[in-house]
Structures are given as structure tokens and as C-alpha cells.
Short mmCIF file of C-alpha atoms in Angstrom, two decimals:
data_model
loop_
_atom_site.label_atom_id
_atom_site.label_comp_id
_atom_site.label_asym_id
_atom_site.label_seq_id
_atom_site.Cartn_x
_atom_site.Cartn_y
_atom_site.Cartn_z
CA MET H 1 81.70 74.05 28.97
CA LEU H 2 80.50 77.45 30.22
CA PRO H 3 81.39 80.51 28.11
CA THR H 4 83.99 82.96 29.48
CA PRO H 5 82.25 86.01 31.01
CA PRO H 6 82.97 89.30 29.20
CA THR H 7 85.42 91.80 30.70
CA LYS H 8 84.43 95.32 31.74
CA ASN H 9 85.92 96.82 28.60
CA GLN H 10 84.03 94.35 26.43
CA LEU H 11 80.80 95.29 28.22
CA VAL H 12 81.47 98.98 27.62
CA ARG H 13 82.18 98.34 23.93
CA GLN H 14 78.97 96.32 23.63
CA MET H 15 77.12 99.14 25.36
CA THR H 16 78.47 101.72 22.91
CA GLN H 17 77.61 99.57 19.90
CA LYS H 18 73.99 99.32 21.09
CA PHE H 19 73.87 102.78 22.57
CA PRO H 20 70.46 104.48 21.99
CA PHE H 21 71.89 107.66 20.46
CA ASP H 22 68.62 108.68 18.83
CA GLN H 23 66.80 108.69 22.17
CA PHE H 24 69.57 109.61 24.58
CA LEU H 25 70.64 112.70 22.67
CA LYS H 26 67.10 114.16 22.75
CA TRP H 27 67.00 117.12 25.09
CA GLU H 28 63.92 119.05 26.22
CA GLU H 29 63.94 122.67 25.26
CA GLU H 30 64.26 123.93 28.84
CA ASN H 31 67.61 122.08 29.16
CA THR H 32 69.24 123.86 26.21
CA THR H 33 71.59 125.84 28.47
CA LEU H 34 73.51 122.68 29.31
CA LEU H 35 75.23 122.85 25.95
CA LYS H 36 76.36 126.31 25.01
CA ALA H 37 77.52 125.16 21.56
CA PRO H 38 75.63 122.08 20.29
CA LEU H 39 77.65 119.44 18.47
CA ASN H 40 75.38 119.76 15.41
CA GLN H 41 75.95 123.52 15.11
CA ASN H 42 76.73 123.25 11.36
CA LYS H 43 73.28 121.89 10.55
CA PRO H 44 70.44 124.14 9.38
CA ALA H 45 68.58 125.95 12.14
CA ALA H 46 65.49 123.79 11.70
CA GLU H 47 67.49 120.68 12.53
CA GLN H 48 69.14 122.16 15.63
CA GLN H 49 66.23 121.73 18.03
CA PRO H 50 67.56 119.93 21.10
CA PRO H 51 65.99 116.48 21.38
CA LYS H 52 64.44 115.02 24.50
CA VAL H 53 66.39 113.35 27.29
CA ASP H 54 65.19 109.82 27.84
CA GLY H 55 67.82 108.27 30.13
CA GLY H 56 71.41 107.15 29.55
CA PHE H 57 72.97 108.64 32.70
CA GLU H 58 74.09 105.30 34.07
CA GLU H 59 75.73 104.46 30.75
CA LEU H 60 77.61 107.76 30.76
CA LYS H 61 78.73 107.18 34.32
CA LEU H 62 79.97 103.70 33.42
CA LEU H 63 81.82 105.00 30.37
CA GLY H 64 83.42 107.80 32.39
CA HIS H 65 84.47 105.35 35.09
CA GLU H 66 86.12 102.99 32.62
CA ILE H 67 87.98 105.79 30.85
CA LYS H 68 89.28 107.08 34.17
CA GLU H 69 90.38 103.59 35.19
CA ALA H 70 92.29 103.22 31.91
CA LEU H 71 93.80 106.68 32.41
CA LYS H 72 95.50 105.51 35.60
CA ASN H 73 97.84 103.45 33.42
CA TYR H 74 99.26 106.61 31.81
CA ILE H 75 99.52 109.21 34.58
CA THR H 76 100.65 109.30 38.19
CA SER H 77 98.26 108.85 41.09
CA ALA H 78 98.86 112.44 42.18
CA GLN H 79 97.99 113.76 38.72
CA PHE H 80 94.85 111.61 38.62
CA SER H 81 93.77 112.77 42.06
CA SER H 82 94.35 116.45 41.20
CA TYR H 83 92.70 116.64 37.78
CA PHE H 84 90.40 113.67 37.21
CA SER H 85 89.17 111.94 40.37
CA ASP H 86 86.22 114.16 41.38
CA THR H 87 86.42 116.89 38.76
CA PHE H 88 85.87 115.12 35.48
CA GLN H 89 82.92 113.27 33.90
CA VAL H 90 81.46 112.22 30.55
CA THR H 91 78.37 114.32 29.83
CA ASN H 92 77.79 113.74 26.14
CA PHE H 93 78.65 110.97 23.71
CA ASP H 94 77.86 110.28 20.07
CA SER H 95 79.33 108.14 17.33
CA GLN H 96 82.22 110.53 16.70
CA ASN H 97 82.73 112.67 19.79
CA ILE H 98 83.03 112.31 23.56
CA GLU H 99 82.35 115.44 25.56
CA PHE H 100 83.71 115.81 29.09
CA THR H 101 82.62 118.29 31.70
CA VAL H 102 85.15 119.53 34.27
CA THR H 103 84.62 121.65 37.34
CA THR H 104 86.86 124.65 36.57
CA ALA H 105 88.41 126.40 33.61
CA PHE H 106 91.85 125.86 35.14
CA ILE H 107 91.46 122.08 35.16
CA LYS H 108 90.16 122.23 31.58
CA ARG H 109 93.32 124.06 30.47
CA VAL H 110 95.59 121.64 32.29
CA ILE H 111 93.94 118.57 30.74
CA GLU H 112 93.94 120.08 27.24
CA THR H 113 97.60 121.09 27.40
CA GLN H 114 99.16 118.26 29.43
CA PHE H 115 97.00 115.14 29.39
CA LEU H 116 95.08 115.15 26.10
CA ASP H 117 97.19 112.42 24.49
CA ASP H 118 96.91 110.23 27.59
CA LEU H 119 93.14 110.70 27.60
CA LYS H 120 92.84 109.71 23.93
CA LYS H 121 94.92 106.59 24.58
CA SER H 122 92.58 105.65 27.42
CA ILE H 123 89.52 106.11 25.19
CA LEU H 124 91.14 103.89 22.56
CA ASP H 125 91.82 101.22 25.21
CA VAL H 126 88.20 101.23 26.37
CA LEU H 127 86.28 101.71 23.14
CA GLY H 128 88.62 100.11 20.64
CA ARG H 129 88.81 103.08 18.27
CA PRO H 130 89.70 106.80 18.47
CA TYR H 131 87.10 109.49 19.21
CA GLU H 132 87.17 113.26 18.99
CA VAL H 133 87.34 114.88 22.43
CA SER H 134 85.86 118.15 23.67
CA PHE H 135 85.61 119.80 27.10
CA LYS H 136 83.21 122.09 28.90
CA THR H 137 83.28 123.73 32.28
CA PHE H 138 80.15 124.17 34.35
CA GLN H 139 78.67 126.56 36.86
CA ALA H 140 75.63 125.78 38.96
CA LYS H 141 73.38 128.62 40.10
CA THR H 142 72.65 127.01 43.42
CA GLN H 143 75.96 125.31 44.12
CA SER H 144 79.63 126.27 44.45
CA LEU H 145 82.36 125.31 42.01
CA SER H 146 83.45 122.54 44.34
CA SER H 147 80.31 120.53 43.62
CA ASN H 148 81.15 117.07 42.33
CA ASN H 149 79.84 115.19 39.34
CA GLU H 150 77.16 113.36 41.29
CA ASN H 151 75.52 116.75 41.79
CA ILE H 152 75.57 117.33 38.03
CA LEU H 153 73.72 114.11 37.44
CA LYS H 154 71.21 114.82 40.21
CA GLU H 155 70.49 118.27 38.75
CA LEU H 156 69.98 116.87 35.26
CA LYS H 157 67.54 114.26 36.57
CA LYS H 158 65.20 116.88 38.08
CA PRO H 159 61.75 117.20 36.45
CA SER H 160 61.56 119.62 33.60
CA ASN H 161 59.46 122.05 35.66
CA ALA H 162 61.99 122.18 38.52
CA LYS H 163 63.48 125.60 39.04
CA ASP H 164 67.17 126.57 39.33
CA ASN H 165 68.26 123.43 37.58
CA THR H 166 70.11 125.25 34.82
CA PHE H 167 73.82 124.80 34.24
CA ILE H 168 75.77 127.38 32.28
CA ILE H 169 78.75 126.12 30.33
CA SER H 170 81.34 128.88 30.15
CA GLU H 171 84.95 129.87 30.76
CA LEU H 172 84.86 130.67 34.45
CA THR H 173 86.80 133.22 36.45
CA THR H 174 89.65 131.39 38.14
CA THR H 175 88.98 130.56 41.78
CA LYS H 176 91.40 131.45 44.59
CA SER H 177 92.43 127.81 44.93
CA ASP H 178 93.22 127.69 41.21
CA ALA H 179 95.26 130.88 41.54
CA ASP H 180 97.23 129.58 44.51
CA TYR H 181 97.84 126.32 42.66
CA ILE H 182 99.23 127.85 39.48
CA VAL H 183 101.20 130.55 41.33
CA ALA H 184 102.96 127.80 43.27
CA SER H 185 103.67 125.94 40.03
CA LYS H 186 105.14 128.98 38.31
CA THR H 187 107.27 129.90 41.31
CA LEU H 188 108.58 126.36 41.64
CA ASP H 189 109.46 126.28 37.96
CA HIS H 190 111.38 129.50 38.52
CA PHE H 191 113.29 128.23 41.56
CA ASP H 192 113.93 124.69 40.31
CA ASN H 193 117.41 124.90 38.86
CA SER H 194 117.94 121.15 38.72
CA ASN H 195 117.16 120.55 35.06
CA LYS H 196 119.46 122.96 33.30
CA SER H 197 119.22 122.70 29.57
CA ASN H 198 122.29 122.91 27.39
CA LYS H 199 120.40 125.20 25.04
CA ILE H 200 121.47 128.84 25.03
CA ASP H 201 118.71 131.15 26.27
CA SER H 202 118.30 133.88 23.66
CA ASN H 203 116.46 136.07 26.18
CA LYS H 204 119.59 136.56 28.32
CA SER H 205 121.80 139.32 26.99
CA PHE H 206 124.12 142.08 28.19
CA GLN H 207 121.37 144.57 27.38
CA ASN H 208 118.98 143.19 30.01
CA PHE H 209 121.63 142.37 32.62
CA VAL H 210 121.31 145.02 35.34
CA VAL H 211 124.76 146.27 36.31
CA GLY H 212 125.62 147.61 39.77
CA PRO H 213 128.54 147.78 42.20
CA SER H 214 128.08 144.11 43.07
CA ASN H 215 128.59 142.76 39.54
CA ASN H 216 130.20 145.47 37.39
CA LEU H 217 133.60 143.74 37.28
CA ALA H 218 132.05 140.41 36.30
CA ASN H 219 129.96 142.11 33.62
CA ALA H 220 132.94 144.00 32.18
CA SER H 221 135.07 140.82 32.10
CA ALA H 222 132.28 138.87 30.41
CA MET H 223 131.82 141.58 27.76
CA ALA H 224 135.57 141.63 27.07
CA VAL H 225 135.57 137.86 26.54
CA ALA H 226 132.48 138.03 24.31
CA ARG H 227 134.07 140.71 22.09
CA ASP H 228 137.41 138.95 21.67
CA PRO H 229 137.11 135.26 22.66
CA GLY H 230 140.34 133.41 23.31
CA MET H 231 142.52 136.54 23.30
CA VAL H 232 141.93 138.87 26.27
CA TYR H 233 141.17 136.39 29.05
CA PRO H 234 141.54 132.85 27.65
CA SER H 235 140.00 131.39 30.80
CA LEU H 236 137.25 133.19 32.75
CA TYR H 237 135.96 131.97 36.11
CA ILE H 238 132.81 133.67 37.49
CA TYR H 239 131.84 132.76 41.04
CA GLY H 240 129.31 133.81 43.68
CA ASN H 241 126.31 132.54 45.60
CA SER H 242 123.41 130.89 43.81
CA GLY H 243 120.90 133.15 42.08
CA LEU H 244 123.03 136.28 41.55
CA GLY H 245 123.33 136.23 37.75
CA LYS H 246 126.29 134.00 36.85
CA THR H 247 124.22 131.90 34.45
CA HIS H 248 122.74 135.03 32.88
CA LEU H 249 126.24 136.30 32.06
CA ILE H 250 127.43 133.12 30.35
CA HIS H 251 124.25 133.03 28.25
CA ALA H 252 124.87 136.69 27.38
CA ILE H 253 128.44 135.84 26.29
CA ALA H 254 127.18 133.01 24.09
CA ASN H 255 124.46 135.15 22.51
CA HIS H 256 126.88 137.99 21.76
CA ILE H 257 129.30 135.58 20.04
CA ILE H 258 126.47 133.97 18.05
CA GLN H 259 125.35 137.39 16.84
CA HIS H 260 128.75 138.89 16.01
CA ARG H 261 130.91 135.83 15.32
CA PRO H 262 128.53 133.15 14.07
CA HIS H 263 131.37 131.09 12.56
CA LEU H 264 132.72 130.21 16.04
CA LYS H 265 131.50 126.95 17.55
CA ILE H 266 130.29 127.07 21.15
CA ARG H 267 130.06 124.08 23.46
CA PHE H 268 127.64 125.12 26.23
CA THR H 269 126.94 122.65 29.01
CA SER H 270 126.70 122.10 32.76
CA CYS H 271 129.23 120.12 34.75
CA THR H 272 126.59 117.53 35.63
CA ASN H 273 125.62 117.10 32.00
CA MET H 274 129.26 116.68 31.00
CA MET H 275 129.61 113.94 33.60
CA ASN H 276 126.48 112.19 32.33
CA GLU H 277 127.80 112.32 28.77
CA TYR H 278 131.08 110.82 29.91
CA VAL H 279 129.34 108.00 31.79
CA GLU H 280 127.21 107.23 28.73
CA SER H 281 130.26 107.21 26.46
CA THR H 282 131.99 104.81 28.86
CA LEU H 283 129.02 102.43 28.85
CA LYS H 284 128.98 102.47 25.04
CA ASN H 285 132.78 102.20 24.82
CA LYS H 286 132.93 105.57 23.02
CA ARG H 287 135.22 107.61 25.26
CA LEU H 288 137.20 108.84 22.28
CA ASP H 289 134.01 110.25 20.73
CA PHE H 290 133.28 112.10 23.99
CA TYR H 291 136.76 113.62 24.04
CA ARG H 292 136.55 114.69 20.41
CA GLU H 293 133.19 116.40 20.92
CA TYR H 294 134.76 118.60 23.61
CA THR H 295 138.01 119.40 21.84
CA GLN H 296 137.64 119.20 18.04
CA SER H 297 136.01 122.15 16.26
CA VAL H 298 135.23 123.78 19.62
CA ASP H 299 136.16 127.47 19.86
CA ILE H 300 134.42 128.35 23.14
CA LEU H 301 133.77 125.90 25.96
CA ILE H 302 131.31 127.12 28.61
CA ILE H 303 130.68 124.95 31.67
CA ASP H 304 128.15 125.99 34.32
CA ASP H 305 128.58 124.89 37.96
CA ILE H 306 132.11 123.54 37.60
CA HIS H 307 132.17 122.87 41.37
CA ASP H 308 130.08 119.76 40.64
CA LEU H 309 133.35 118.11 39.59
CA SER H 310 133.85 117.43 43.30
CA GLY H 311 134.28 113.72 43.96
CA LYS H 312 134.02 112.70 40.30
CA THR H 313 137.49 111.28 39.73
CA GLN H 314 137.05 109.90 36.22
CA THR H 315 135.29 113.03 34.94
CA GLN H 316 138.08 115.14 36.45
CA GLU H 317 140.61 113.11 34.48
CA GLN H 318 138.78 113.85 31.23
CA PHE H 319 138.32 117.51 32.15
CA PHE H 320 142.04 117.89 32.84
CA HIS H 321 142.94 116.75 29.32
CA ILE H 322 140.14 118.79 27.73
CA PHE H 323 141.34 121.92 29.56
CA ASN H 324 144.93 121.39 28.45
CA ASP H 325 144.00 120.62 24.85
CA LEU H 326 141.79 123.70 24.40
CA SER H 327 144.27 125.95 26.20
CA ASN H 328 147.05 124.83 23.87
CA GLN H 329 144.77 125.64 20.92
CA LYS H 330 144.18 129.13 22.43
CA LYS H 331 140.47 128.49 22.69
CA GLN H 332 138.19 130.30 25.13
CA LEU H 333 137.24 128.60 28.42
CA ILE H 334 134.47 129.95 30.67
CA PHE H 335 133.34 128.51 34.01
CA THR H 336 130.85 129.41 36.72
CA SER H 337 130.84 128.21 40.30
CA ASP H 338 129.38 128.94 43.71
CA LYS H 339 132.88 128.70 45.18
CA THR H 340 136.41 129.84 44.41
CA PRO H 341 138.71 127.11 43.09
CA LYS H 342 140.39 126.89 46.51
CA GLU H 343 137.04 126.25 48.21
CA ILE H 344 135.98 123.31 46.05
CA ALA H 345 136.53 120.13 48.03
CA GLY H 346 137.15 116.78 46.38
CA ILE H 347 139.04 117.89 43.28
CA GLU H 348 142.62 117.07 42.31
CA GLU H 349 145.25 119.72 42.93
CA ARG H 350 146.12 119.88 39.23
CA ILE H 351 142.47 120.71 38.46
CA ARG H 352 142.44 123.38 41.18
CA THR H 353 145.65 124.89 39.79
CA ARG H 354 144.26 125.20 36.28
CA LEU H 355 141.00 126.73 37.45
CA SER H 356 142.95 129.15 39.64
CA SER H 357 144.94 130.28 36.59
CA SER H 358 141.73 131.75 35.16
CA LEU H 359 140.65 135.34 35.59
CA SER H 360 138.43 134.96 38.68
CA VAL H 361 135.66 137.53 39.19
CA GLU H 362 133.05 137.50 41.91
CA ILE H 363 129.39 138.46 41.77
CA GLN H 364 128.29 139.72 45.17
CA GLN H 365 124.88 140.36 46.66
CA PRO H 366 123.31 143.40 44.98
CA ASP H 367 122.70 146.59 46.96
CA LEU H 368 119.20 148.05 47.41
CA GLU H 369 119.34 150.34 44.36
CA THR H 370 120.50 147.49 42.13
CA ARG H 371 117.79 145.20 43.45
CA ILE H 372 115.12 147.80 42.67
CA ALA H 373 116.57 148.30 39.18
CA ILE H 374 116.54 144.53 38.62
CA LEU H 375 112.88 144.33 39.63
CA LYS H 376 111.95 147.21 37.32
CA THR H 377 113.72 145.53 34.41
CA LYS H 378 112.04 142.19 35.08
CA ALA H 379 108.62 143.86 35.40
CA GLN H 380 109.08 145.60 32.04
CA GLU H 381 110.12 142.32 30.40
CA LYS H 382 106.96 140.68 31.71
CA ASP H 383 104.78 143.67 30.72
CA PHE H 384 103.62 143.89 34.33
CA PHE H 385 103.03 147.24 36.02
CA VAL H 386 103.98 147.32 39.69
CA SER H 387 104.23 150.51 41.74
CA ASP H 388 107.66 151.73 42.87
CA GLU H 389 106.56 151.31 46.49
CA ILE H 390 105.87 147.59 46.01
CA LEU H 391 109.16 147.08 44.16
CA ALA H 392 110.99 148.84 46.98
CA LEU H 393 109.20 146.63 49.51
CA ILE H 394 110.35 143.47 47.74
CA ALA H 395 113.88 144.82 47.33
CA LYS H 396 114.15 145.70 51.03
CA CYS H 397 112.98 142.27 52.14
CA VAL H 398 114.80 140.07 49.61
CA LYS H 399 118.55 140.72 49.80
CA THR H 400 120.43 137.57 48.91
CA SER H 401 119.25 136.35 45.51
CA VAL H 402 118.23 137.87 42.17
CA ARG H 403 116.36 134.65 41.46
CA GLU H 404 114.31 135.11 44.63
CA LEU H 405 113.60 138.72 43.67
CA GLU H 406 112.20 137.58 40.34
CA GLY H 407 110.35 134.74 42.06
CA ASN H 408 108.38 137.23 44.16
CA LEU H 409 107.55 139.24 41.05
CA ILE H 410 106.37 136.10 39.26
CA GLN H 411 104.09 135.24 42.18
CA LEU H 412 102.46 138.69 42.06
CA LYS H 413 102.02 138.59 38.28
CA ALA H 414 100.53 135.10 38.36
CA TYR H 415 98.13 136.15 41.11
CA TYR H 416 97.10 139.23 39.12
CA ASP H 417 96.67 137.30 35.85
CA LEU H 418 94.46 134.71 37.49
CA THR H 419 92.35 136.88 39.78
CA ASN H 420 92.29 140.32 38.07
CA VAL H 421 92.80 141.85 41.51
CA ASP H 422 94.91 145.02 41.54
CA ILE H 423 98.14 144.58 43.47
CA ASP H 424 98.52 147.10 46.30
CA MET H 425 100.97 147.30 49.21
CA GLU H 426 98.68 145.49 51.64
CA LEU H 427 98.07 142.59 49.26
CA ALA H 428 101.78 142.35 48.38
CA ARG H 429 102.77 142.23 52.06
CA GLU H 430 100.17 139.60 52.89
CA TYR H 431 100.58 137.39 49.82
CA LEU H 432 104.38 137.43 49.75
CA LYS H 433 104.66 137.48 53.56
CA LEU H 434 107.02 140.46 53.51
CA ASP H 435 107.83 142.87 56.32
CA GLU H 436 110.42 145.57 55.67
CA HIS H 437 110.69 146.33 59.39
CA ILE H 438 112.17 142.93 60.19
CA GLU H 439 115.93 142.91 59.75
CA SER H 440 116.84 139.71 57.97
CA ASN H 441 120.53 139.22 58.62
CA LYS H 442 120.48 135.53 59.47
CA LEU H 443 122.70 133.38 57.32
CA ILE H 444 121.41 130.17 55.81
CA SER H 445 123.53 127.22 56.86
CA VAL H 446 123.34 123.45 56.93
CA ASP H 447 122.24 123.60 60.56
CA SER H 448 119.61 126.29 59.97
CA ILE H 449 118.08 124.40 57.03
CA THR H 450 117.94 121.15 59.00
CA LYS H 451 116.38 122.89 62.04
CA THR H 452 113.79 124.60 59.83
CA VAL H 453 112.79 121.32 58.18
CA ALA H 454 112.59 119.59 61.59
CA HIS H 455 110.39 122.40 62.94
CA TYR H 456 108.10 122.31 59.89
CA TYR H 457 107.53 118.56 60.06
CA LYS H 458 107.47 118.58 63.90
CA ILE H 459 110.28 116.02 64.09
CA PRO H 460 113.17 116.02 66.60
CA LEU H 461 116.34 117.36 65.02
CA GLY H 462 118.30 114.28 66.07
CA ASP H 463 115.91 111.98 64.18
CA ILE H 464 116.55 113.73 60.86
CA ARG H 465 120.28 113.13 61.20
CA GLY H 466 119.72 109.67 62.63
CA LYS H 467 118.97 106.33 61.03
CA SER H 468 115.22 106.06 61.57
CA LYS H 469 113.29 104.63 58.61
CA THR H 470 109.92 106.03 59.70
CA LYS H 471 108.12 107.48 56.67
CA ASP H 472 107.75 111.04 58.03
CA ILE H 473 111.36 111.19 59.19
CA VAL H 474 112.68 109.83 55.89
CA LEU H 475 110.71 112.50 53.99
CA ALA H 476 112.05 115.27 56.23
CA ARG H 477 115.61 113.96 55.76
CA GLN H 478 115.17 113.95 51.97
CA VAL H 479 113.83 117.51 51.99
CA ALA H 480 116.73 118.71 54.15
CA MET H 481 119.27 117.14 51.78
CA TYR H 482 117.56 118.69 48.77
CA LEU H 483 117.45 122.19 50.27
CA ILE H 484 121.08 122.02 51.43
CA HIS H 485 122.10 121.01 47.91
CA GLN H 486 119.96 123.71 46.25
CA HIS H 487 120.64 126.67 48.53
CA LEU H 488 124.18 126.05 49.71
CA ARG H 489 125.47 124.08 46.71
CA LYS H 490 127.12 121.61 49.05
CA THR H 491 128.57 118.59 47.32
CA LEU H 492 126.92 115.21 47.68
CA THR H 493 129.93 114.01 49.66
CA GLU H 494 129.64 116.93 52.09
CA ILE H 495 125.92 116.27 52.55
CA ALA H 496 126.58 112.57 53.12
CA HIS H 497 129.16 113.41 55.80
CA PHE H 498 126.74 115.74 57.61
CA PHE H 499 124.04 113.06 57.75
CA GLY H 500 126.46 110.31 58.73
CA LYS H 501 126.22 108.42 55.44
CA LYS H 502 129.06 106.40 53.93
CA ASP H 503 129.19 108.04 50.50
CA HIS H 504 127.42 110.36 48.08
CA THR H 505 124.94 107.77 46.77
CA THR H 506 122.38 108.22 49.56
CA PRO H 507 121.97 112.02 49.19
CA MET H 508 122.07 111.68 45.39
CA TYR H 509 119.18 109.18 45.53
CA ASN H 510 117.18 111.26 48.04
CA ILE H 511 117.64 114.53 46.15
CA ASP H 512 116.49 112.85 42.93
CA LEU H 513 113.38 111.56 44.71
CA VAL H 514 112.49 115.07 45.89
CA LYS H 515 112.91 116.47 42.35
CA LYS H 516 110.55 113.83 40.96
CA LYS H 517 108.04 114.38 43.76
CA LEU H 518 108.04 118.13 43.08
CA LYS H 519 106.87 117.48 39.52
CA SER H 520 104.10 115.06 40.42
CA ASP H 521 102.79 116.22 43.82
CA GLN H 522 101.55 119.81 43.98
CA THR H 523 100.79 119.65 47.71
CA PHE H 524 104.38 118.64 48.41
CA ALA H 525 105.60 121.42 46.11
CA GLN H 526 103.60 123.96 48.10
CA GLN H 527 105.05 122.60 51.36
CA LEU H 528 108.56 123.06 50.01
CA LEU H 529 107.80 126.67 49.12
CA GLU H 530 106.58 127.26 52.67
CA ILE H 531 109.77 125.78 54.12
CA GLU H 532 111.93 127.94 51.84
CA LYS H 533 110.13 131.06 53.04
CA MET H 534 110.94 130.05 56.63
CA LEU H 535 114.69 129.84 55.96
#
């Protein structure tokens, strides 16, 4: 009977067990610049002479290939393609340490901060035991940073008397592509409001909330509630378009109460999270526990985006009883919404009546002076100097959202941090695509979003609202649903009706897909930013 042939991993392990460390790790003196900090740096100087290279490149390539293949089991294909496919290679290996060389300092930081555990798991899968891991970046004198790892190996194989074959391992200045990549990531993190945490943000206070004619009543009402919860306005309802500061105010209320009345218990959540908790309690047959958590020992209940109750019949039933119970106990209730109670479709009349009994205050779009003041405050918080002319430019061009104002500032700061290029008016106009001479009075609507998405993807408008299952059309339809939900805060039922779907499940599924794709596909994330700028 013939023996079973060894697997690839077994071959790699056999290779490492018989690996000629003594000969492979011998470098000629003229190749010393490959390693800026030798692994044996703690040894006496006499023992630190770099030994001679005598082969081993094919073994390193094989080891790198197997580690990358194992890594595919732990990360997404998009993550692998972005950070490992052609940018990452094993360049040194001894009995304790594996050293990897990557093409840019940006990729090195990403791997070290986000994928180090996954990489170590992959090494363990391939080699059967853990190894220490280190990273270097490289720069070739005769080649650009986009050179791939095959070029590294070719350079190292040149004769010792070949010129310009030196590689310098160092922390490199970030390239423009790196800067664009991370700026897009930071801006998307800023705009993505889909994963709201129930944790209270200690950075949001009344002190750093910029007050103007558009929000002074909401600010004053919030401060009154924070000073005397449950007494002045037992139920407060703050409403206005997305991105104007509603969430900032409720965090400020919570922080003020924590500081001045720490004995009071705050229940801080979003409407969506409350629904998820209720569903989980139903599945575990613990509805009574859910109800108790929202009513017993709760002094202040704060619910963000209460309009998301729309269409959720069972959650509405629970909310009705929670509202009544806390009101009877004279506890403080605080809600935010993008709509007035009368404008929320799909809620029971008894829910609408109770929300309407609250003190309702609106946050409106800030005027020019307030927008400039907001930008100045945000710039100071971020320790980022921007000229008054640039702040005025942003404020003149961005009129509808405080979040978008801050998003533009974040883009400029990220660009400055990564390129060390001074921000002037010309750069700000070009990079942010701003023009103060263009009057931007167009209103974003369901139709305008759908038309913009259709134009971007070069798809007939009728196809997006149709039933076609073609890949490109399905993607465009998903993006349109996501943007309508994010920018207009339309309910899932309303979105389903617009696209001719039977119920809310289709838009809910599509919106969730877009959120996941945003986290894993940077190219798609950049496309979404471009579409949002076209709205």
C-alpha cells in the first residue's frame, strides 16, 4: 500500500524543521541596509556582523504563500486584496521570529492594529507553533512604492557588485493613495450613524454645543431638564433633520446628570436597540425581565430616534406600558426624532398622543454665523488650525447638516495629517469640491436620491424601481434604499412602498448588506461618498 502524500502544510513544517538557518541568515556586508535593526541587536558588536546570503528565497516565498493562504480563512476577500495580496511578503525567518516586509507604512499600521491576531493564527496553522512577528516597510531607490514583492526578490538576487540594489527600511511618508484611502475611512466612520452605541459619550456636553437662533430653544429646554429631571418638563421631545445636534443634546443631558446627580439611574438607548432587546427577550421567554429593566430603578429614560417605532407593533405595545409606568412614577422621559409625532407613520394613535403630550422643540438648520462658530469649535477640539476664510467657505457651501460640516473638517485634517501639506483655499476647494458661488437650494428627496444613484451607475431609473435581478441593478437599488434611509430617515415600510415591495423585509435586508459592504470594501465606500457629494 502506497504511503499518503504529505499536505502543503506538512511540507512547509518539514521545510522549517530542516531550514538552513546558519547559511540562509548570512548576509554580505554590502546588503546590511536591508535590515535597519538586526534581530540580534542585543548581542555584542563583534557578533553582529551580517552573515552571507546563500539562498533560501524560494523557501521564504513558499512560507509567505502558505501563510497568506491560511489568512484567507480569517479575513474577508476585500481585506486580503487590500492589505496582503501584492503588498506583503516574508523576508526574514529564524527559529523564534518571522519578519514581514510590506510596501507602505500605512499598510504596516493597518496590519499591526487590525489583523495581527489573524496573522498569528495563520502562522500557527501553517507552522504548528506560535512565532514572534515583526514588520518592515521598504523603499527602493530605483523603483516606486507600488513595486511588488517579486521586485524585492529580484533586487536581492543581484550580484553583490550591482549598483542601486539597496533597500532602505524606514517609516515612509504616506503616499497620496494612502491619504485618500484613510480620509475616506475617517469620513465614512463620521457619517455612518447606523451602529449607535448605548454608551454615553463623555465628550458631548452643553459647554461644547454651539448655540444659535436655530437651536437655542432646544438647548434651553435640554438644560432645564438636565438641572431638574422629572420636574420641569417630565417628557421632552427634540426633533429636526438628521445631523443637526439632537444626539449631542441628549448626551449632554446625560453627562450633566451624571456629574451633578450621580445617584440617578439613566437608561440611554436607541429605538432600534430597544426593539432588538425586546425581540431577544421574547425568544428567551424573558419579556418580564425586559419590562423591568426599562421601568424598575430607572430615573431617566432617553431614547434616540423614536420614529423607528414605525411598523413595530409588538415593540409599540411594550413602549406604551413603559411610558405610562414611568410617567406615573414622575420619571424623566426624553426622545429624539427626525419627525414630529404627527408625521410618524405606522404608529398607534395612543402612542402618538403620548409623544405629542411632551414638550416638543425643534432644531432647525443653522444660519451662516452659527455654522462658522460650529466649525471653529470643532477645529479647536481637534487641535487643527484652519483659516477663517476656509471655515467660511465650508460654512457657505454646507448648509443642511452639522454632521456634514464636521465631515468636511475631518477630511481636511486627515489629509493634512497624512501629507503634511498646508491647507489653503485652493486646496480646500479642490479636495472638498466646494464652490461658494453655486447656490445649493435643491432639496434632497426620494426621487432625487434615486435619480442620482441611477446616474452614477449609468442605469435607467425605471430599472432601479423595477424587478430586475441583474447584479449592477441590484447593487444600485440597495444603495438607493440605504441613502434614502440614512438621509431622509424614511421608514422601512415607506421605502418598501416606493420600490414596489410587499413589506419592510426587503429594504431591511438590502440596507444591512450595504452597511456590511461599507466595512469590508473600501472601493465601494469611496463610491458611496462620491454619490453623497452629488446629492
